[in-house]
Amino acid sequence: MNTRLFLESLVGMAVLALAARGAVGAEPEGTRLAAQLLWGTNGEKPAGKELKPVEGELDRRLRRVFKWKSYFEIERKAFATPVGKPTKVDMSKECRLEVLNVSGDEFEIQLFGKGVLVVKKRQRIVAGETVVLGGDDKNDNAWFVVLGMAKPGDPARP
Amino acid sequence: MNPDLEHRLQAWVDGELDASSAQEMESLVARDPEARALGDNLRLLRGFLQEHEPVRALPETQDFYWSGIRRGIEAEERADRGRESSDPSRETGGRAWWSWVWPAAAAALVLVVISLFPGREGGTAGDLATSSGASSSAKAPAVVPVVGHEIEAPEADGMETVTFYSSQESMTVVWLAHADVL
Amino acid sequence: MSVPEHQPEIPDDALVTLAKAGDMVAFETLVGRHREKIYARAYSIVHNEQEAVDLSQEAWIKAWRRLAQFEGDSSFTTWLTRITINLCLDHLRRNQRHRVEPLPDSKDDPEALDRILPPVWVNPTERMEREEVRKRIDEAMARLSEAHRTVLVLHEFERMEYKHIAETLGISIGTVMSRLFYARRRMATLLAGWKRESEEEES
């Protein structure tokens, strides 16, 4: 390869690289995820609380994996995850998520409870896959943070 | 009927008496309607209970249940290794190389057996990893899903976690013991 | 990796042999196959869901570590059940101050107990579904003290002889007999009471 051809190739690659950046720039917000804060119980729905029962496919999947019979949604949020920029999502007064889109479908997920880091995980999330962070709550109940790809109708509420 | 006699009658019903004591009880039952009724009732109740032993279903899935066992085994083995390394009187040169041959051969055998049953591509029983590292079973390429599995789990200090993947539900679960989140 | 839970082609003995050689997958298959039975036995003794889960898991862990000691004199499940029972009994002993109800043996306090079995103990469950019967028996057993329930479980469900129960629990054969008698009488009374209740409801 002579010098001219080499330079032309470099220019060509630079143009392609710029074009690629432009393409990424057309979707600046990155992958949209949805997070749900849920509460699982074998008892009754707590009185006086605005909790929506989890229904449909997610309810069936949770019941097949976990021992609790009923699941209630405390909060649901959909949010964009720009690559390289952490997104903070308050799921409740005490529960916060920080999600960093590392490389398109690979995410670093941090969960904070009462301001303290509880867990940090790297995880691939693609369509159809769900990540569930969970733990025991009082009286043999449990909490869950369910993460997956946002659906088209999910409102953006970071 | 006094308690001693009741207990001996019960022992007779349960086949716990020697031949001569059993003979005594048979005579007693033959002449005493109260003893006979008690013996009959004890026999009836025993049969009834044995026939209807309560069945209690495990309230956890196999995933969860097994992950707890696996975690316990690994914790005990870590403790053993710690004890071995801190005890200079023990052999320090490690186990003989052949001690690894049998487990490896056994694992290979099981893999062969499993490959004979291709109908199940990865149920829920073994797609497990704990926070202390992926299990050997979770590394089997035939059953570990390509997407969605754990990549790294640098959990906070002091937090016990159990991680597993349910391929049936396409769900990665990170269970955090003692986490204060709500 | 998953091995099908109910793999008829691989008998327990073969899985135990593999597990003895360090094969965790074989052991996992055994867990999948027998976990319900082991949990149920733990529950029958401690009558607490979470404790039964924990204790049955502990039994599996112990079994893994003691596999070399299992020589096949009994079936694997019999051996494992014995481990489970011993762990449950240790657990009850450790928590004795809080858990054992002050129910006396009939010899110790005969006046405190109803002295006889219901005169004619008719099966109170003739028209009941099997599951319902089991549920009622479970409820009645929950009302026994741990000491009485344990003897009843070991004798009626584990089919242990008096001598073996006495050795397992560290009590005399006489105490086994009196506890068993009391437990049976109490069960009969509870179940008969249940029959009366259901008859009254019907009428």
Coordinates of C-alpha atoms in Angstrom, one line a residue:
Chain A
M1 CA 0.0 0.0 0.0
N2 CA 1.5 3.4 -1.0
T3 CA 1.3 6.5 1.2
R4 CA -1.6 8.1 -0.8
L5 CA -3.8 5.0 -0.6
F6 CA -3.0 4.7 3.1
L7 CA -4.0 8.4 3.7
E8 CA -7.2 7.9 1.7
S9 CA -8.0 4.8 3.8
L10 CA -7.5 6.8 7.0
V11 CA -9.8 9.6 5.7
G12 CA -12.3 7.0 4.7
M13 CA -12.3 5.4 8.1
A14 CA -12.5 8.9 9.8
V15 CA -15.6 9.7 7.7
L16 CA -17.2 6.3 8.6
A17 CA -16.4 6.9 12.3
L18 CA -18.0 10.4 12.1
A19 CA -21.0 8.9 10.4
A20 CA -21.3 6.3 13.1
R21 CA -21.2 8.9 15.8
G22 CA -23.9 10.8 14.0
A23 CA -26.0 7.6 13.9
V24 CA -25.5 7.2 17.7
G25 CA -26.3 10.8 18.2
A26 CA -29.6 10.2 16.5
E27 CA -30.5 8.1 19.7
P28 CA -28.9 10.1 22.4
E29 CA -30.9 8.6 25.3
G30 CA -29.7 5.0 24.8
T31 CA -31.6 1.9 25.9
R32 CA -34.9 2.5 27.8
L33 CA -35.3 0.4 30.9
A34 CA -38.3 0.0 33.2
A35 CA -37.9 -0.6 36.9
Q36 CA -40.6 -1.8 39.3
L37 CA -40.5 -1.8 43.1
L38 CA -42.7 -4.6 44.3
W39 CA -43.8 -6.1 47.6
G40 CA -44.5 -9.8 47.9
T41 CA -46.7 -11.4 50.6
N42 CA -48.7 -14.4 51.5
G43 CA -51.1 -12.2 53.4
E44 CA -53.7 -9.7 52.5
K45 CA -53.1 -6.4 50.6
P46 CA -52.2 -3.9 53.3
A47 CA -55.1 -1.7 54.1
G48 CA -54.8 2.0 53.5
K49 CA -52.1 1.8 50.9
E50 CA -52.3 2.5 47.2
L51 CA -50.8 -0.7 45.9
K52 CA -51.6 -2.1 42.5
P53 CA -51.6 -5.9 42.3
V54 CA -49.1 -7.3 39.8
E55 CA -51.0 -9.2 37.1
G56 CA -50.4 -11.1 34.0
E57 CA -47.2 -12.6 32.8
L58 CA -44.9 -11.0 35.4
D59 CA -47.2 -12.2 38.2
R60 CA -47.1 -15.7 36.9
R61 CA -43.3 -15.7 36.5
L62 CA -42.7 -14.3 40.0
R63 CA -45.0 -16.9 41.5
R64 CA -43.2 -19.7 39.6
V65 CA -39.8 -18.6 41.0
F66 CA -40.7 -17.2 44.5
K67 CA -42.8 -18.6 47.3
W68 CA -45.0 -15.5 47.8
K69 CA -48.5 -15.8 46.5
S70 CA -49.3 -12.1 45.9
Y71 CA -47.2 -9.2 44.5
F72 CA -48.1 -5.5 44.6
E73 CA -46.5 -2.7 42.7
I74 CA -45.3 0.2 44.8
E75 CA -43.7 2.1 42.0
R76 CA -42.9 1.8 38.3
K77 CA -40.6 4.0 36.3
A78 CA -39.2 3.9 32.8
F79 CA -36.0 5.7 32.1
A80 CA -33.4 6.2 29.4
T81 CA -29.8 5.0 29.9
P82 CA -27.3 7.0 27.8
V83 CA -24.1 5.0 27.4
G84 CA -21.5 6.0 29.9
K85 CA -23.7 8.2 32.0
P86 CA -25.3 6.9 35.2
T87 CA -29.0 7.4 35.7
K88 CA -30.4 7.8 39.1
V89 CA -34.0 6.4 39.7
D90 CA -35.8 7.0 43.0
M91 CA -38.1 4.0 43.5
S92 CA -39.3 5.1 46.9
K93 CA -38.2 7.5 49.7
E94 CA -35.6 4.9 50.8
C95 CA -34.9 2.9 47.7
R96 CA -32.8 4.2 44.9
L97 CA -31.3 2.7 41.7
E98 CA -28.3 3.9 39.8
V99 CA -28.0 2.4 36.4
L100 CA -25.0 2.9 34.1
N101 CA -25.3 1.7 30.5
V102 CA -21.8 0.3 29.9
S103 CA -22.1 -0.9 26.4
G104 CA -25.6 -0.9 24.9
D105 CA -26.9 -4.1 26.6
E106 CA -24.5 -4.4 29.5
F107 CA -25.4 -2.4 32.6
E108 CA -23.9 -1.7 36.0
I109 CA -26.8 -1.7 38.5
Q110 CA -26.4 -0.2 41.9
L111 CA -29.1 -0.5 44.5
F112 CA -29.2 1.8 47.5
G113 CA -31.4 1.3 50.6
K114 CA -31.6 4.2 53.0
G115 CA -28.7 5.9 51.3
V116 CA -26.4 2.8 51.7
L117 CA -25.2 0.8 48.7
V118 CA -26.8 -2.6 49.0
V119 CA -25.6 -4.3 45.9
K120 CA -23.7 -3.5 42.7
K121 CA -23.9 -5.8 39.7
R122 CA -23.0 -5.9 36.1
Q123 CA -25.7 -7.5 34.0
R124 CA -26.7 -7.8 30.4
I125 CA -30.3 -6.9 29.9
V126 CA -32.0 -7.6 26.6
A127 CA -35.6 -7.9 25.4
G128 CA -37.4 -10.7 27.3
E129 CA -34.8 -10.9 30.1
T130 CA -35.6 -9.7 33.6
V131 CA -33.3 -8.9 36.5
V132 CA -34.8 -9.2 39.9
L133 CA -33.1 -7.9 43.0
G134 CA -35.0 -8.9 46.1
G135 CA -34.8 -9.5 49.8
D136 CA -36.8 -10.3 52.9
D137 CA -39.0 -7.8 54.5
K138 CA -40.7 -7.9 57.9
N139 CA -43.3 -10.6 58.7
D140 CA -42.1 -13.1 56.1
N141 CA -42.9 -10.6 53.2
A142 CA -40.4 -9.5 50.6
W143 CA -39.4 -6.6 48.4
F144 CA -38.4 -6.8 44.8
V145 CA -36.8 -4.5 42.2
V146 CA -37.6 -5.8 38.8
L147 CA -35.6 -4.4 35.9
G148 CA -36.2 -5.1 32.2
M149 CA -36.5 -3.3 28.9
A150 CA -39.2 -0.6 28.9
K151 CA -42.3 -1.2 26.8
P152 CA -43.3 1.3 24.2
G153 CA -46.2 2.6 26.4
D154 CA -44.1 3.1 29.5
P155 CA -44.1 6.7 30.6
A156 CA -40.7 8.3 31.0
R157 CA -40.4 9.1 34.7
P158 CA -36.8 9.2 35.8
Chain B
M1 CA -57.1 -49.0 84.2
N2 CA -53.8 -47.7 85.6
P3 CA -51.2 -45.9 83.5
D4 CA -48.8 -48.8 83.6
L5 CA -51.4 -51.2 82.3
E6 CA -52.4 -48.7 79.6
H7 CA -48.8 -48.4 78.5
R8 CA -48.3 -52.1 78.4
L9 CA -51.5 -52.6 76.4
Q10 CA -50.2 -50.0 74.0
A11 CA -46.9 -51.8 73.8
W12 CA -48.7 -55.0 73.0
V13 CA -50.7 -53.2 70.2
D14 CA -47.4 -51.9 68.8
G15 CA -45.8 -55.3 68.9
E16 CA -43.2 -54.3 71.5
L17 CA -43.8 -57.0 74.1
D18 CA -42.0 -60.3 74.4
A19 CA -44.0 -63.5 74.0
S20 CA -45.0 -64.1 77.6
S21 CA -46.0 -60.4 78.2
A22 CA -48.0 -60.5 75.0
Q23 CA -49.8 -63.6 76.2
E24 CA -50.8 -61.8 79.4
M25 CA -52.2 -58.9 77.4
E26 CA -54.2 -61.2 75.2
S27 CA -55.8 -62.8 78.3
L28 CA -56.5 -59.4 79.7
V29 CA -58.2 -58.2 76.5
A30 CA -60.2 -61.4 76.3
R31 CA -61.8 -60.8 79.7
D32 CA -61.8 -57.0 80.1
P33 CA -64.0 -55.0 77.7
E34 CA -62.4 -51.7 78.7
A35 CA -59.0 -53.1 77.8
R36 CA -60.3 -54.5 74.6
A37 CA -61.8 -51.2 73.6
L38 CA -58.6 -49.3 74.4
G39 CA -56.6 -51.8 72.3
D40 CA -58.9 -51.5 69.4
N41 CA -58.9 -47.7 69.5
L42 CA -55.2 -47.5 69.7
R43 CA -54.9 -49.8 66.7
L44 CA -57.5 -47.9 64.8
L45 CA -55.9 -44.5 65.5
R46 CA -52.4 -45.8 64.6
G47 CA -53.6 -47.1 61.2
F48 CA -55.5 -43.9 60.6
L49 CA -52.5 -41.6 61.3
Q50 CA -50.1 -43.7 59.3
E51 CA -52.5 -43.7 56.3
H52 CA -52.9 -39.9 56.5
E53 CA -49.5 -38.6 57.3
P54 CA -49.7 -34.9 56.6
V55 CA -48.0 -33.8 53.5
R56 CA -46.3 -30.4 53.6
A57 CA -45.1 -28.8 50.4
L58 CA -41.7 -27.1 50.4
P59 CA -42.5 -23.4 50.2
E60 CA -39.4 -22.6 48.1
T61 CA -38.6 -23.4 44.5
Q62 CA -35.8 -25.8 43.7
D63 CA -33.7 -22.9 42.6
F64 CA -33.9 -21.2 45.9
Y65 CA -33.7 -24.3 48.0
W66 CA -30.7 -25.7 46.2
S67 CA -28.9 -22.3 46.2
G68 CA -29.1 -22.3 50.0
I69 CA -27.6 -25.7 50.2
R70 CA -24.9 -25.0 47.7
R71 CA -24.0 -21.8 49.5
G72 CA -23.8 -23.7 52.8
I73 CA -21.5 -26.4 51.3
E74 CA -19.2 -23.8 49.8
A75 CA -19.1 -21.9 53.1
E76 CA -18.1 -25.0 55.0
E77 CA -15.5 -25.9 52.4
R78 CA -14.0 -22.4 52.6
A79 CA -13.9 -22.8 56.4
D80 CA -12.2 -26.2 56.0
R81 CA -9.6 -24.7 53.7
G82 CA -9.1 -21.9 56.2
R83 CA -8.6 -24.4 59.0
E84 CA -6.2 -26.4 56.9
S85 CA -4.1 -23.4 55.9
S86 CA -3.8 -22.3 59.5
D87 CA -2.9 -25.7 60.9
P88 CA 0.8 -26.3 60.2
S89 CA 0.5 -29.9 61.4
R90 CA -1.6 -30.8 58.4
E91 CA -0.2 -31.8 55.1
T92 CA 0.7 -28.7 53.2
G93 CA 1.7 -30.1 49.9
G94 CA -1.9 -30.3 48.7
R95 CA -3.8 -33.4 47.9
A96 CA -2.3 -36.0 45.6
W97 CA -3.1 -35.2 41.9
W98 CA -5.2 -38.2 41.6
S99 CA -7.7 -37.0 44.2
W100 CA -9.1 -34.8 41.4
V101 CA -9.4 -37.6 38.9
W102 CA -12.5 -39.2 40.4
P103 CA -14.6 -36.0 40.6
A104 CA -13.6 -35.0 37.1
A105 CA -14.5 -38.5 35.8
A106 CA -17.8 -38.4 37.7
A107 CA -18.6 -35.0 36.3
A108 CA -17.8 -36.2 32.8
L109 CA -20.0 -39.2 33.3
V110 CA -22.9 -37.1 34.3
L111 CA -22.4 -34.8 31.4
V112 CA -22.6 -37.8 29.1
V113 CA -25.7 -39.0 30.8
I114 CA -27.3 -35.6 30.5
S115 CA -26.5 -35.4 26.9
L116 CA -28.6 -38.5 26.4
F117 CA -31.6 -36.6 27.5
P118 CA -31.8 -33.7 25.1
G119 CA -35.4 -33.0 25.8
R120 CA -34.7 -30.5 28.5
E121 CA -32.5 -27.6 27.6
G122 CA -31.9 -26.1 31.0
G123 CA -34.6 -26.3 33.6
T124 CA -34.5 -24.5 36.8
A125 CA -32.6 -26.9 39.0
G126 CA -29.1 -26.0 38.4
D127 CA -28.6 -22.7 36.7
L128 CA -27.0 -21.3 39.8
A129 CA -24.2 -19.2 40.9
T130 CA -23.6 -17.8 44.3
S131 CA -21.9 -14.6 45.1
S132 CA -18.8 -16.5 45.8
G133 CA -18.4 -17.5 42.2
A134 CA -20.2 -19.4 39.5
S135 CA -20.9 -23.0 40.2
S136 CA -19.3 -25.7 38.1
S137 CA -22.7 -26.6 36.9
A138 CA -23.4 -23.1 35.8
K139 CA -20.5 -23.3 33.4
A140 CA -21.9 -26.1 31.3
P141 CA -22.4 -24.5 27.9
A142 CA -25.3 -26.8 27.0
V143 CA -27.6 -25.3 29.6
V144 CA -26.4 -21.8 30.6
P145 CA -28.3 -19.2 28.6
V146 CA -26.2 -16.8 26.5
V147 CA -27.9 -13.7 27.7
G148 CA -28.9 -12.3 31.0
H149 CA -26.6 -14.2 33.2
E150 CA -24.5 -12.7 35.9
I151 CA -21.3 -11.0 34.8
E152 CA -19.9 -9.6 38.0
A153 CA -21.2 -9.4 41.5
P154 CA -19.1 -7.1 43.7
E155 CA -21.7 -6.8 46.4
A156 CA -21.4 -4.4 49.3
D157 CA -19.4 -5.6 52.3
G158 CA -21.2 -7.8 54.7
M159 CA -24.1 -8.4 52.4
E160 CA -25.0 -12.0 51.7
T161 CA -26.2 -12.6 48.2
V162 CA -27.5 -15.5 46.3
T163 CA -27.6 -15.2 42.5
F164 CA -29.2 -17.6 40.2
Y165 CA -30.7 -17.7 36.7
S166 CA -34.0 -19.3 35.9
S167 CA -33.9 -20.2 32.3
Q168 CA -37.5 -21.1 32.3
E169 CA -38.5 -17.6 33.3
S170 CA -35.6 -15.8 31.6
M171 CA -34.9 -14.2 35.0
T172 CA -31.7 -13.4 36.8
V173 CA -32.4 -13.2 40.6
V174 CA -30.1 -11.6 43.1
W175 CA -31.4 -12.3 46.6
L176 CA -30.0 -10.1 49.3
A177 CA -30.2 -11.4 52.9
H178 CA -30.6 -8.7 55.5
A179 CA -30.8 -5.8 53.1
D180 CA -32.7 -2.8 54.4
V181 CA -34.2 -1.3 51.4
L182 CA -37.9 -0.4 52.1
Chain C
M1 CA -26.5 -27.3 34.7
S2 CA -29.7 -29.2 35.2
V3 CA -30.2 -32.8 35.6
P4 CA -33.8 -33.8 35.2
E5 CA -35.2 -34.0 38.7
H6 CA -36.9 -37.4 38.4
Q7 CA -34.4 -39.4 36.5
P8 CA -35.5 -42.9 36.6
E9 CA -32.5 -44.2 34.7
I10 CA -30.1 -43.1 37.5
P11 CA -31.0 -44.8 40.8
D12 CA -30.2 -43.1 44.1
D13 CA -27.3 -45.5 44.7
A14 CA -25.5 -44.5 41.5
L15 CA -26.1 -40.8 42.3
V16 CA -24.7 -41.3 45.8
T17 CA -21.6 -42.9 44.3
L18 CA -21.1 -40.0 42.0
A19 CA -21.7 -37.5 44.8
K20 CA -19.2 -39.3 47.0
A21 CA -16.6 -38.7 44.2
G22 CA -17.4 -35.0 44.5
D23 CA -20.0 -34.7 41.8
M24 CA -22.2 -31.8 42.8
V25 CA -24.6 -32.3 40.0
A26 CA -25.4 -35.8 41.1
F27 CA -26.0 -34.4 44.6
E28 CA -28.2 -31.7 43.2
T29 CA -30.3 -34.3 41.5
L30 CA -30.7 -36.1 44.8
V31 CA -31.8 -32.9 46.4
G32 CA -34.3 -32.3 43.6
R33 CA -35.7 -35.8 44.1
H34 CA -36.0 -35.9 47.8
R35 CA -36.3 -32.3 49.0
E36 CA -40.0 -32.5 49.6
K37 CA -39.8 -35.6 51.8
I38 CA -36.9 -34.2 53.9
Y39 CA -38.6 -30.8 54.3
A40 CA -41.8 -32.5 55.3
R41 CA -40.1 -34.5 58.0
A42 CA -38.4 -31.5 59.4
Y43 CA -41.7 -29.6 59.4
S44 CA -43.5 -32.5 61.1
I45 CA -41.1 -32.1 64.1
V46 CA -40.6 -28.3 64.3
H47 CA -43.9 -27.2 62.9
N48 CA -42.4 -24.0 61.6
E49 CA -42.1 -23.3 57.9
Q50 CA -38.9 -21.3 57.9
E51 CA -37.2 -23.4 60.5
A52 CA -38.0 -26.5 58.6
V53 CA -36.6 -25.1 55.4
D54 CA -33.4 -24.1 57.2
L55 CA -33.0 -27.3 59.0
S56 CA -33.7 -29.5 56.0
Q57 CA -31.1 -27.5 54.0
E58 CA -28.7 -28.0 56.9
A59 CA -29.3 -31.7 56.7
W60 CA -28.4 -31.8 53.0
I61 CA -25.2 -29.8 53.7
K62 CA -24.3 -32.3 56.5
A63 CA -25.1 -35.2 54.3
W64 CA -22.8 -33.9 51.6
R65 CA -20.0 -33.6 54.1
R66 CA -20.6 -37.0 55.5
L67 CA -21.2 -38.9 52.3
A68 CA -18.1 -40.9 52.8
Q69 CA -19.6 -42.3 56.0
F70 CA -22.7 -43.6 54.2
E71 CA -22.2 -47.2 53.6
G72 CA -25.5 -48.2 52.1
D73 CA -26.7 -50.2 55.1
S74 CA -30.0 -48.4 54.7
S75 CA -31.5 -46.4 51.8
F76 CA -30.0 -42.9 51.2
T77 CA -33.3 -41.3 52.2
T78 CA -33.5 -43.2 55.4
W79 CA -30.0 -42.1 56.3
L80 CA -30.7 -38.5 55.3
T81 CA -34.0 -38.6 57.3
R82 CA -32.1 -39.6 60.4
I83 CA -29.7 -36.7 59.9
T84 CA -32.7 -34.4 59.5
I85 CA -34.4 -35.7 62.6
N86 CA -31.3 -35.3 64.7
L87 CA -30.8 -31.8 63.5
C88 CA -34.4 -31.0 64.4
L89 CA -34.1 -32.5 67.8
D90 CA -30.9 -30.5 68.5
H91 CA -32.7 -27.4 67.3
L92 CA -35.6 -28.1 69.7
R93 CA -33.2 -28.7 72.6
R94 CA -31.3 -25.5 71.9
N95 CA -34.6 -23.6 72.0
Q96 CA -36.2 -25.6 74.7
R97 CA -36.8 -22.7 77.1
H98 CA -39.0 -21.0 74.6
R99 CA -40.5 -23.8 72.7
V100 CA -41.6 -26.7 74.9
E101 CA -45.1 -26.3 76.2
P102 CA -45.6 -27.4 79.8
L103 CA -47.6 -30.5 79.0
P104 CA -46.9 -33.2 81.5
D105 CA -46.5 -36.9 80.8
S106 CA -49.5 -38.8 81.9
K107 CA -47.6 -40.5 84.6
D108 CA -46.4 -37.3 86.1
D109 CA -49.7 -35.6 86.3
P110 CA -52.6 -37.9 85.6
E111 CA -55.2 -35.6 87.0
A112 CA -54.4 -32.9 84.4
L113 CA -55.3 -35.0 81.5
D114 CA -58.4 -36.6 80.2
R115 CA -57.9 -40.1 81.2
I116 CA -59.3 -42.2 78.4
L117 CA -59.5 -42.2 74.7
P118 CA -63.0 -41.3 73.5
P119 CA -64.9 -44.5 74.3
V120 CA -65.6 -45.5 70.8
W121 CA -63.3 -43.7 68.5
V122 CA -65.0 -43.7 65.2
N123 CA -63.1 -42.5 62.2
P124 CA -64.2 -38.9 62.1
T125 CA -63.2 -38.4 58.5
E126 CA -65.2 -40.9 56.6
R127 CA -66.7 -38.5 54.2
M128 CA -63.7 -36.2 53.9
E129 CA -61.3 -35.7 51.1
R130 CA -57.9 -37.2 51.8
E131 CA -56.2 -33.8 51.7
E132 CA -58.7 -32.4 54.1
V133 CA -58.0 -35.2 56.5
R134 CA -54.3 -34.7 56.3
K135 CA -54.8 -31.0 57.0
R136 CA -56.9 -31.8 60.1
I137 CA -54.3 -34.2 61.4
D138 CA -51.6 -31.5 60.8
E139 CA -53.6 -29.0 62.7
A140 CA -54.1 -31.5 65.6
M141 CA -50.4 -32.3 65.6
A142 CA -49.6 -28.6 65.8
R143 CA -51.5 -28.6 69.1
L144 CA -49.2 -31.2 70.7
S145 CA -46.2 -30.2 72.6
E146 CA -42.9 -30.6 70.7
A147 CA -41.9 -33.5 73.0
H148 CA -45.1 -35.4 72.4
R149 CA -45.3 -34.6 68.7
T150 CA -41.7 -35.8 68.2
V151 CA -42.4 -39.2 69.7
L152 CA -45.6 -39.5 67.7
V153 CA -43.8 -38.7 64.4
L154 CA -40.9 -41.1 65.1
H155 CA -43.2 -43.9 66.0
E156 CA -46.1 -43.5 63.5
F157 CA -44.4 -42.0 60.5
E158 CA -40.8 -43.1 60.9
R159 CA -42.0 -46.5 62.2
M160 CA -39.2 -46.5 64.8
E161 CA -39.3 -49.0 67.7
Y162 CA -39.5 -47.8 71.3
K163 CA -35.9 -48.6 71.9
H164 CA -34.7 -46.7 68.9
I165 CA -36.9 -43.7 69.8
A166 CA -35.5 -43.7 73.4
E167 CA -31.9 -43.8 72.0
T168 CA -32.6 -41.0 69.5
L169 CA -34.2 -38.7 72.1
G170 CA -32.0 -39.7 75.1
I171 CA -35.0 -40.7 77.2
S172 CA -36.1 -43.9 78.9
I173 CA -38.4 -46.4 77.1
G174 CA -41.0 -45.8 79.9
T175 CA -41.0 -42.1 78.9
V176 CA -41.4 -43.0 75.3
M177 CA -44.4 -45.1 76.2
S178 CA -46.1 -42.5 78.3
R179 CA -45.4 -39.7 75.8
L180 CA -46.7 -41.8 72.9
F181 CA -49.8 -42.8 74.9
Y182 CA -50.5 -39.2 75.8
A183 CA -49.9 -38.0 72.2
R184 CA -52.3 -40.6 70.8
R185 CA -55.0 -39.8 73.3
R186 CA -54.7 -36.1 72.6
M187 CA -54.9 -36.7 68.9
A188 CA -57.9 -38.9 69.3
T189 CA -59.6 -36.3 71.5
L190 CA -58.8 -33.5 69.0
L191 CA -60.0 -35.4 66.0
A192 CA -63.2 -36.6 67.8
G193 CA -63.9 -33.0 68.8
W194 CA -63.5 -32.0 65.2
K195 CA -66.1 -34.6 64.2
R196 CA -68.5 -33.3 66.8
E197 CA -68.0 -29.7 65.5
S198 CA -68.7 -30.7 62.0
E199 CA -71.8 -32.7 63.0
E200 CA -73.1 -29.7 64.9
E201 CA -72.5 -27.4 61.9
E202 CA -74.4 -29.8 59.6
S203 CA -77.3 -30.0 62.0

